[in-house]
Short mmCIF file of C-alpha atoms and ligand atoms in Angstrom, two decimals:
data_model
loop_
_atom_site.label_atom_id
_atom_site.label_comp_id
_atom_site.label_asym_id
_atom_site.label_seq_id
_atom_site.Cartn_x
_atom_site.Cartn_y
_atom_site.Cartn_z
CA UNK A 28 173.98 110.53 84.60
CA UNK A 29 175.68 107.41 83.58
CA UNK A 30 179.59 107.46 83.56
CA UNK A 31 179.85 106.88 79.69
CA UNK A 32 177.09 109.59 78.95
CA UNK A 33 178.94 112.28 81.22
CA UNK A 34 182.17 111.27 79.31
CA UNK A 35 180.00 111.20 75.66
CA UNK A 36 178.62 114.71 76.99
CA UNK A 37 182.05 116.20 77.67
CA UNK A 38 183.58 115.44 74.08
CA UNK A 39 180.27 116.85 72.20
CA UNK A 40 180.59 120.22 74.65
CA UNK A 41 184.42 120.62 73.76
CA UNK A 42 183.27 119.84 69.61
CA UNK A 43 180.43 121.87 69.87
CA UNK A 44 181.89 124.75 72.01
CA UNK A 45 179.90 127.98 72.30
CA UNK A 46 179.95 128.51 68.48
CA UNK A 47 176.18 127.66 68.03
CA UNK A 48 175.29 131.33 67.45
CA UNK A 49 177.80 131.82 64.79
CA UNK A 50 176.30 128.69 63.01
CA UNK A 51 172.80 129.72 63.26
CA UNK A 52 173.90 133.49 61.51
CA UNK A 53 175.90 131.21 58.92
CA UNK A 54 172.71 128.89 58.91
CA UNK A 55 175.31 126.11 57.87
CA UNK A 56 177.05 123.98 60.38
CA UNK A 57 180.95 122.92 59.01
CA UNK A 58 181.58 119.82 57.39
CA UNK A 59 184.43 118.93 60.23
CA UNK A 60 182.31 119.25 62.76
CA UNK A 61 179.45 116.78 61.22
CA UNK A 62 181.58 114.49 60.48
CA UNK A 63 183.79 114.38 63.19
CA UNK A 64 180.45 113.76 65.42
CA UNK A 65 179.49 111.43 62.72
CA UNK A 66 182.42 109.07 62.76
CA UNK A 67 182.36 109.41 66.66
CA UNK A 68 178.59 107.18 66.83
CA UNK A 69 177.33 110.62 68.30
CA UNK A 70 174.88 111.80 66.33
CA UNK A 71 172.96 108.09 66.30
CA UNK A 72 174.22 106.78 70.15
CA UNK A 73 171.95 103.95 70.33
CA UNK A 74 173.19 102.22 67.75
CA UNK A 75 174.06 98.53 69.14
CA UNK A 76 177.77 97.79 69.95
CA UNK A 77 176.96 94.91 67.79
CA UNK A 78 177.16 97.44 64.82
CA UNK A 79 179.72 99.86 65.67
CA UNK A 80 177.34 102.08 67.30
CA UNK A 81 177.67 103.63 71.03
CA UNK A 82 174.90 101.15 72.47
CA UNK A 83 173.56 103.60 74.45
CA UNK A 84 169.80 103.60 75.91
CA UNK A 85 167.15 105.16 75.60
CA UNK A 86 167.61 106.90 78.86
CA UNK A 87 171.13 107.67 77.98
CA UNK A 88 170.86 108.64 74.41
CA UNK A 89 167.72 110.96 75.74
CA UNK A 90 170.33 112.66 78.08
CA UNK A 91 173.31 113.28 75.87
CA UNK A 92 170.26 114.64 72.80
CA UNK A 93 169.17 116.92 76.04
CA UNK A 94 172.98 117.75 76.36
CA UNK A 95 173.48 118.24 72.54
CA UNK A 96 170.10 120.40 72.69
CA UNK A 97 171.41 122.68 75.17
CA UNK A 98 174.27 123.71 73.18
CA UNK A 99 173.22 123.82 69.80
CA UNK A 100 169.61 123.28 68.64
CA UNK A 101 171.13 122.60 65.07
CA UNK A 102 173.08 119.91 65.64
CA UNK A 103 170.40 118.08 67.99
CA UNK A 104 168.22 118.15 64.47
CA UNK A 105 170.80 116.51 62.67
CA UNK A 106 171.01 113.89 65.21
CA UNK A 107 167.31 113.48 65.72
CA UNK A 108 166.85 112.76 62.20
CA UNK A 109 170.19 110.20 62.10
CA UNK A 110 168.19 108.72 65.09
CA UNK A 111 164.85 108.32 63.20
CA UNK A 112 166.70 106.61 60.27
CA UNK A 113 169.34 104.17 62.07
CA UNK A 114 165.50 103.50 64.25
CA UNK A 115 163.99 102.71 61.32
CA UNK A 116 166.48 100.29 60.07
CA UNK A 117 166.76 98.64 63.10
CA UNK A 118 162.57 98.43 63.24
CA UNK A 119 162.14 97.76 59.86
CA UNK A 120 164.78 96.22 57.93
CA UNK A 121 166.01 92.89 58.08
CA UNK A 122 169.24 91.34 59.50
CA UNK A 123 171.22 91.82 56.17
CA UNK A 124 169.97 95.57 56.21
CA UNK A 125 171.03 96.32 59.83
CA UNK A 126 174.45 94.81 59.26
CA UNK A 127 174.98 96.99 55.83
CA UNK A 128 173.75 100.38 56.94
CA UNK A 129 173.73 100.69 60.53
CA UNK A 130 178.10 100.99 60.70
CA UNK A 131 177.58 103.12 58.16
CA UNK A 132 175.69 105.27 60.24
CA UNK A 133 177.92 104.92 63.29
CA UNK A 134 180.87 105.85 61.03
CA UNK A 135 180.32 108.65 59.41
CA UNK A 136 177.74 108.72 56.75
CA UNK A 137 174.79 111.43 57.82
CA UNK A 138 170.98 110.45 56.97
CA UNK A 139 167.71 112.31 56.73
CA UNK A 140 164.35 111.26 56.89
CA UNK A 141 162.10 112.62 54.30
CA UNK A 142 158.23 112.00 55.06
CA UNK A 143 156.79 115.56 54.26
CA UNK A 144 155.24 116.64 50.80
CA UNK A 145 154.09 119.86 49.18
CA UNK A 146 150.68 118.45 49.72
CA UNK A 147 151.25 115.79 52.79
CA UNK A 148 152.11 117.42 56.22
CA UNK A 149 149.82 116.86 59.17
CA UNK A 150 148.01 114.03 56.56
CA UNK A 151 150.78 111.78 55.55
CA UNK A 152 147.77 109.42 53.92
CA UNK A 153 147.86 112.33 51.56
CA UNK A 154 151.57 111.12 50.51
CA UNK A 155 152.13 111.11 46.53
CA UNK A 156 155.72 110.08 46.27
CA UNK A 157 155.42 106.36 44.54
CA UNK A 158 157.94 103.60 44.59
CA UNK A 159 157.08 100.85 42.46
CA UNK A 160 159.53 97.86 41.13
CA UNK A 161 160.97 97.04 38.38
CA UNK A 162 163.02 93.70 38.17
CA UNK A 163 165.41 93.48 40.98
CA UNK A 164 165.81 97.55 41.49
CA UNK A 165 162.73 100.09 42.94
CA UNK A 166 162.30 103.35 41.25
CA UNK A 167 161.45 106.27 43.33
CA UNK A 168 159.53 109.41 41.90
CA UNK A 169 157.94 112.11 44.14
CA UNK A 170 158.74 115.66 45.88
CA UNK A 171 159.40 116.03 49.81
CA UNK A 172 159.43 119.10 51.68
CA UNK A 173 161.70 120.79 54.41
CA UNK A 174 163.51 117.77 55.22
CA UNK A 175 165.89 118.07 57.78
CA UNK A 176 169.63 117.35 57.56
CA UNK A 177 169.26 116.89 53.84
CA UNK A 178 171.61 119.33 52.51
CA UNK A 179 174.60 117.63 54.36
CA UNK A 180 173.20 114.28 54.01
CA UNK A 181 174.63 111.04 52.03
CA UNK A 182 171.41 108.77 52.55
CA UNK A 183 167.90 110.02 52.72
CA UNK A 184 165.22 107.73 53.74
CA UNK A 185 162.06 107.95 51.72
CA UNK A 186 158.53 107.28 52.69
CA UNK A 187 156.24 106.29 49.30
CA UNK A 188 153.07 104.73 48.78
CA UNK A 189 154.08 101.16 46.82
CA UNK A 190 150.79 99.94 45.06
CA UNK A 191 148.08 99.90 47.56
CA UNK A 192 150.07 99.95 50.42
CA UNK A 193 153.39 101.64 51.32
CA UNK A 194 157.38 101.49 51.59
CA UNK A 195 160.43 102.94 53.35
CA UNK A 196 163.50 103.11 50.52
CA UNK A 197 167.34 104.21 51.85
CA UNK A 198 168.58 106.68 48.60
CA UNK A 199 171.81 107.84 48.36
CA UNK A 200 171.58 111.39 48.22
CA UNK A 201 173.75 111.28 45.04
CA UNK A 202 172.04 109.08 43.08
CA UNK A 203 171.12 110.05 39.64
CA UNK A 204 167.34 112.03 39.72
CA UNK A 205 167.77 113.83 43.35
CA UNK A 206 167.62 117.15 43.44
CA UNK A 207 168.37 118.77 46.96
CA UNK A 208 167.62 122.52 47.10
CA UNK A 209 168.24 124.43 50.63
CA UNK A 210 165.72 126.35 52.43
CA UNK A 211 167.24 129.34 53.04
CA UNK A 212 166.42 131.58 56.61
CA UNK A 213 164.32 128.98 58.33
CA UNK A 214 162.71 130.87 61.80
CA UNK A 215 165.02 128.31 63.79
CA UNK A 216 167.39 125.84 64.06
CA UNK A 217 169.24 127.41 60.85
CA UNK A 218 171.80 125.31 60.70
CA UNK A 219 170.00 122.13 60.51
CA UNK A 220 170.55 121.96 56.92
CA UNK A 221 166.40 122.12 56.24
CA UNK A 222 166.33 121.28 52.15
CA UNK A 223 163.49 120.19 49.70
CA UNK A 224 163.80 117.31 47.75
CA UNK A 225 162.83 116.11 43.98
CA UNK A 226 163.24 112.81 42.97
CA UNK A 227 162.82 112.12 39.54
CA UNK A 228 162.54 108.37 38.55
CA UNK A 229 165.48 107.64 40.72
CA UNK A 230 166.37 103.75 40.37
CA UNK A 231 167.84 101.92 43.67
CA UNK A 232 168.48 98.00 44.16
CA UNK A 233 165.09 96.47 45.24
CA UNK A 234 167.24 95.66 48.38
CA UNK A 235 167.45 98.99 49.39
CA UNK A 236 163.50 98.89 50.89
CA UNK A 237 163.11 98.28 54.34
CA UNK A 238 162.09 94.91 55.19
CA UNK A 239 160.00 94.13 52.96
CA UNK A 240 157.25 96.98 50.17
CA UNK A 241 153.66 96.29 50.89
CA UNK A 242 153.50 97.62 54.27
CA UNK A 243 150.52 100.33 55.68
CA UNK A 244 151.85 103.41 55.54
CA UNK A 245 150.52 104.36 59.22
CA UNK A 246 153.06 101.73 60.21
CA UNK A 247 156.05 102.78 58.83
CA UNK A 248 155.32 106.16 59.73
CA UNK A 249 154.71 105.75 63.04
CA UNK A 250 157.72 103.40 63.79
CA UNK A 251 159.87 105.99 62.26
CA UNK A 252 157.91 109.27 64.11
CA UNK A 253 158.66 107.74 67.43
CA UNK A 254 162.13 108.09 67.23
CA UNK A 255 162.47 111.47 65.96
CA UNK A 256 159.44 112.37 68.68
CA UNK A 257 161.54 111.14 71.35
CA UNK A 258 164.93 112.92 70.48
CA UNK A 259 162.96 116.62 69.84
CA UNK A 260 161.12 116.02 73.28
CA UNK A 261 164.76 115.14 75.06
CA UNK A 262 165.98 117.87 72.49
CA UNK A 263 163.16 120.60 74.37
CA UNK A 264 165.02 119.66 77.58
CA UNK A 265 168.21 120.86 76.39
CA UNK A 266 166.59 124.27 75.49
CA UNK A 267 164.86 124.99 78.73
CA UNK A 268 168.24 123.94 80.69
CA UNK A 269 169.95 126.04 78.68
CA UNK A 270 167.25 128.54 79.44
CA UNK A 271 167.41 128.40 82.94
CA UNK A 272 170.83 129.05 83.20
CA UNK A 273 171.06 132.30 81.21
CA UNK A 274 167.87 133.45 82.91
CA UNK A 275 169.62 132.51 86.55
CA UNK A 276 172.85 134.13 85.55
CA UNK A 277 171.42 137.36 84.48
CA UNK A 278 168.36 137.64 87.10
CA UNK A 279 171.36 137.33 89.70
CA UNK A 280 173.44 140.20 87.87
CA UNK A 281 171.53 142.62 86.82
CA UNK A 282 170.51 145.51 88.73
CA UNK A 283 167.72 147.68 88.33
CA UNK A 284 166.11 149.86 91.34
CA UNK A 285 168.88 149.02 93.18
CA UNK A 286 168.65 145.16 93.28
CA UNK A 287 169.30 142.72 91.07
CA UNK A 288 166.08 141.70 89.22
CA UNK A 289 166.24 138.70 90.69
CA UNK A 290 164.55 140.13 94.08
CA UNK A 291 161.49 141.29 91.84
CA UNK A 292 159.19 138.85 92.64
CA UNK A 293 157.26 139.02 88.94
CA UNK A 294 161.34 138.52 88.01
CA UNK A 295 161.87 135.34 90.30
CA UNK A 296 158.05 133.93 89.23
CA UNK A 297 159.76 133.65 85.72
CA UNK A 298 162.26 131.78 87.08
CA UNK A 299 160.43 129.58 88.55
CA UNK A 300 158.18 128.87 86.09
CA UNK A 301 161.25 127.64 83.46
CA UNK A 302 162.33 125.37 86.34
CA UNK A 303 159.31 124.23 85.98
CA UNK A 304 159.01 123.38 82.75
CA UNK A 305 162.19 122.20 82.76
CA UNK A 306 161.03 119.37 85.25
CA UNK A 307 157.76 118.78 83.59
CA UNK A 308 159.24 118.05 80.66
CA UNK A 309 162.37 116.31 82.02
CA UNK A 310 160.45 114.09 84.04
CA UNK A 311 158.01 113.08 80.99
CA UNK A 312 161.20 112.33 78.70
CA UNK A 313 162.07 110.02 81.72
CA UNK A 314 158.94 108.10 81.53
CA UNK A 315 158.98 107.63 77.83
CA UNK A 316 162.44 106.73 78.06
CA UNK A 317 161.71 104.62 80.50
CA UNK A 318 158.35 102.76 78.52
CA UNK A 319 161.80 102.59 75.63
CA UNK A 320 163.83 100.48 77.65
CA UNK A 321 161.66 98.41 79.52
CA UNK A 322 159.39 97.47 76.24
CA UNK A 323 156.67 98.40 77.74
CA UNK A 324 153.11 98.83 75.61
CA UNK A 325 153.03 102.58 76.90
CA UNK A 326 155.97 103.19 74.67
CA UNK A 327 154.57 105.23 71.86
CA UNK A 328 151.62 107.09 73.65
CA UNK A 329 154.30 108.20 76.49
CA UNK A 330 156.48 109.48 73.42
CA UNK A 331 153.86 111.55 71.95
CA UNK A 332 152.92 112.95 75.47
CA UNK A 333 157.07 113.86 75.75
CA UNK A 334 156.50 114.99 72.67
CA UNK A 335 153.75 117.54 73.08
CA UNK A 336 154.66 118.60 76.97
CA UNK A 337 158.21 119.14 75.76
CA UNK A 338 157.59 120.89 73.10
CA UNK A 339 154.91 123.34 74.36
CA UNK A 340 157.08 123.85 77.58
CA UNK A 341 159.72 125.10 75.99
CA UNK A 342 157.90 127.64 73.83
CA UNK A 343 156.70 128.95 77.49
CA UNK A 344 160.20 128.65 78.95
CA UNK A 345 161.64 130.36 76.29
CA UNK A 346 159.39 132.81 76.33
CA UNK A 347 159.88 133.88 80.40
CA UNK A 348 163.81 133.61 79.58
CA UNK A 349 163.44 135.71 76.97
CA UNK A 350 161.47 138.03 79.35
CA UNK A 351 164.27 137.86 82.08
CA UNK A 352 166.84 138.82 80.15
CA UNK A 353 165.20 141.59 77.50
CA UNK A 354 167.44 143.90 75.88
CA UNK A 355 170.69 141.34 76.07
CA UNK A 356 168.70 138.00 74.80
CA UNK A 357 167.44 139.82 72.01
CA UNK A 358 170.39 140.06 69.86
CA UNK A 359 170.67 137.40 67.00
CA UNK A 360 172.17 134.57 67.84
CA UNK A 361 172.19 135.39 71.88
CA UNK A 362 171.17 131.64 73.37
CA UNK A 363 168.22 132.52 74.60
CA UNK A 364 166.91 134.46 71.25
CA UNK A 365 167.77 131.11 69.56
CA UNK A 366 165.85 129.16 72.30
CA UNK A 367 162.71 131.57 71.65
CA UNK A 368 162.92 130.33 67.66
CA UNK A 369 164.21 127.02 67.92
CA UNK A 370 161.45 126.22 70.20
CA UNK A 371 158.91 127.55 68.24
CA UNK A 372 159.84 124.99 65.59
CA UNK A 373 159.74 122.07 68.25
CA UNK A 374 155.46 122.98 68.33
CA UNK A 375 155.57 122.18 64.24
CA UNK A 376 157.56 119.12 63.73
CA UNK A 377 157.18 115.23 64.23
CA UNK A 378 153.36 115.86 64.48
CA UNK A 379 152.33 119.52 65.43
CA UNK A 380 151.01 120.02 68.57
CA UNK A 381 147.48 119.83 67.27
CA UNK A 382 147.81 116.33 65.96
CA UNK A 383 149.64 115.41 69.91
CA UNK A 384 146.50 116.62 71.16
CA UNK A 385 144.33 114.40 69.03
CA UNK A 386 146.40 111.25 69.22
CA UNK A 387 146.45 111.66 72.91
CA UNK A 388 142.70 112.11 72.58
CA UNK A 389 141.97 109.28 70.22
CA UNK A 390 144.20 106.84 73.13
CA UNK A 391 141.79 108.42 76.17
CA UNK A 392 138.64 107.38 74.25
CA UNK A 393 140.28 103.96 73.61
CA UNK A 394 141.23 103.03 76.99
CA UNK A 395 138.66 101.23 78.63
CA UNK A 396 137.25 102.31 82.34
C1 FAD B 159 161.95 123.14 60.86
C2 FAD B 159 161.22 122.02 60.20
C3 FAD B 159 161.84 120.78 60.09
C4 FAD B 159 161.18 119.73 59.46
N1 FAD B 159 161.84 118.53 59.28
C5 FAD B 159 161.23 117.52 58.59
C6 FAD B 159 161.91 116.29 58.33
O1 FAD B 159 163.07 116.10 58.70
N2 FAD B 159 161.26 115.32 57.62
C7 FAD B 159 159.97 115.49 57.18
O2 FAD B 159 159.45 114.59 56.56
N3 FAD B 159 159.29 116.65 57.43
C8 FAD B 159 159.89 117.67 58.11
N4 FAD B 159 159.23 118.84 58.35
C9 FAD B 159 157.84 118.99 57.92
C10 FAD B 159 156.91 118.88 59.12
O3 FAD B 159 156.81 117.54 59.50
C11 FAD B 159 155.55 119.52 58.75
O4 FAD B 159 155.77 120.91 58.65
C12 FAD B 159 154.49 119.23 59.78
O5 FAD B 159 154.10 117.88 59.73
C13 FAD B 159 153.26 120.10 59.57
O6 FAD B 159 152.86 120.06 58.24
P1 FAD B 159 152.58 121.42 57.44
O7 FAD B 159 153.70 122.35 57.73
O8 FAD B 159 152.29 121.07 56.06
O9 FAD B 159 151.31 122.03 58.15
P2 FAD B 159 149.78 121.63 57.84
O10 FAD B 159 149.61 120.17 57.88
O11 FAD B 159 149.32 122.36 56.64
O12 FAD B 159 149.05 122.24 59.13
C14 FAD B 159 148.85 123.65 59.29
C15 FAD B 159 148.19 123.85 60.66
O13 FAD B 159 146.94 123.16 60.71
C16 FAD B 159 146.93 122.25 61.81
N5 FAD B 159 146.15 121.06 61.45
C17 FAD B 159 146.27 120.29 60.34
N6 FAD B 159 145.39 119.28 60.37
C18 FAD B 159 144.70 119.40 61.54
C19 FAD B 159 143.66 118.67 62.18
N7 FAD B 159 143.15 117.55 61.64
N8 FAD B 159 143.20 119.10 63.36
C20 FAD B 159 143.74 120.20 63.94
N9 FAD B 159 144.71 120.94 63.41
C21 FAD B 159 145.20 120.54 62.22
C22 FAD B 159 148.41 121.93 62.08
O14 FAD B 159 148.61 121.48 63.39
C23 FAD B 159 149.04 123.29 61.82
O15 FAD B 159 148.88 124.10 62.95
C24 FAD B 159 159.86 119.91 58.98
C25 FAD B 159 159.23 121.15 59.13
C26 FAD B 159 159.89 122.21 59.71
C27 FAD B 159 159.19 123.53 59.84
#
């Protein structure tokens, strides 16, 4: 690891601490710690010096999100969805945008990005929220659903169909018409501040879309997805790393028939196997990481494929940690209990694993022999 990620790692382990259990029972993480990570750059570490942001890689914002994910599943949701937004402005807005939000981002102000409907989840076509314009403002009127870091967020970035085509509005989560109503006892990450959202004709300067309205919605979707897709997929890394550990730790300990467990052989095959898919899904992160900072065309197919391998790895890791430790990972808030539902989670969001499967599908029948 790079010298300023090790260092960047360091100061989110001694904020974080081991108090990610206690969180996830709370299912609220505090305000101090947010915004302490917040004004820090941490929770959005690419951001470009140029803006006040950490500047970090892709590589190196993929390692401290693994990092972040091995300690608190939580807080790597709130950063994955600061991520998608400060990614979006960068992609999508223009110059005068990027200057005006982006140091907000690295400063302190928290962000969600709200895609999801009542009746729009694996079909975002099926999106009903409209933003239309009036004058010089936009007005914003639609419902989204289980929208991650909401209910501790100050901006929310909103997805709408504008006319035919589509747009990408930053709302302040305080403007007049929100409505932001927690989710309460999610199956994971329960901290992560998972809200719905109304919006009820809520009026925001026409300068608040994203580059410019008009836009196809599969765009702006997918330039947003791709950031959050990368950050769970590093964020799956943190869990199985996390996993291995605690499964090592008590497979070397414990003793039953006179040995510790870890000289059962169907107890060291579970090992193995989350090493495994620790270093499946490390090394795909890598590549996609990789495609990130070299610009290379692979960039979003190698993203979903993170995505998907990451994701379904950890469920299995999780799982043979899980089985490793038994009676003392099953308490509430144990780390490997919260792996087993955090990960669960990782298989539903930023496309399911179905729709991986069938973009990775559509992209083998498109590449040519
Ligand atoms: C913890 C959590 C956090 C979330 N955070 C956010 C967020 O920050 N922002 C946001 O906008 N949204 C967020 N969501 C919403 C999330 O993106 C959706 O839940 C997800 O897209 C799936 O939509 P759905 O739940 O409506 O399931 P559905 O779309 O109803 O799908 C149900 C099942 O059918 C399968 N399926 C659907 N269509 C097909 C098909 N064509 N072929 C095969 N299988 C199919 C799905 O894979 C799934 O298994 C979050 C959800 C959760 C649970």
């Amino acid at each position: 690891m790079a010298d300023d990620v090790t260092g960047l790692s360091a100061r989110l382990g001694e904020v974080i601490g081991d108090r990610a259990g206690e969180w996830d029972r709370e299912g609220r993480l505090p305000d101090e710690v947010l915004r302490e990570l917040a004004s820090a750059g941490l929770l959005c570490p690419q951001v470009p010096s140029a803006y006040g942001g950490l500047g970090l890689d892709s590589r190196g914002g993929g390692e401290l999100t693994a990092h972040v994910g091995s300690l608190c599943s939580s807080v790597r949701s709130v950063m994955t969805s600061q991520q998608m937004v400060a990614g979006s402005i960068e992609r999508l807005g223009d110059e005068a945008q990027r200057a005006a939000y982006l140091p907000r981002l690295a400063g302190g102000e928290i962000a969600a990005a709200a895609f999801s409907e009542p009746g729009a989840g694996s079909d975002l076509s099926a999106m009903a929220t409209t933003i239309r314009a009036d004058g010089d403002t936009v007005v914003v009127d639609g419902r989204k659903s289980w929208i991650t870091t909401s209910a501790y967020a100050d901006l929310l970035l909103v997805f709408g169909r504008f006319g035919d085509a589509a747009a990408a509005v930053m709302v302040p989560a305080d403007a007049p018409g929100v409505t932001v109503e927690r989710i309460g006892e999610p199956l994971g990450c329960r901290a992560a501040g998972h809200a719905d959202i109304t919006l009820d004709g809520v009026r925001v300067p026409a300068g608040a879309v994203l580059g410019r309205t008009g836009l196809p919605l599969p765009f702006l979707v997918t330039a947003a997805l791709a950031h959050g897709r990368l950050s769970v997929a590093w964020g799956c890394v943190g869990i199985l790393r996390a996993c291995l550990a605690e499964a090592r730790a008590h497979a070397r300990t414990r003793e039953q028939f006179g040995v510790p467990i870890a000289r059962h052989q169907l107890v060291a095959r579970h090992l193995a196997e989350i090493y495994t898919a620790e270093q499946i899904a490390a090394r795909a992160c890598e590549h996609a990481s990789h495609c990130w900072d070299t610009g290379s065309p692979d960039m979003v197919t190698a993203t979903v494929l993170a995505k998907h391998v990451s994701a379904t790895h950890a469920v299995s890791g999780a799982g043979a940690a899980l089985q490793v430790l038994a009676s003392a990972g099953a308490r509430d808030g144990h780390t490997v209990a919260r792996a087993h539902r955090d990960a669960r989670l990782m298989e539903i969001i930023e496309g399911s694993s179905e729709m991986c499967t069938l973009i990775l599908a559509d992209h083998v029948l498109a590449t040519a022999d």
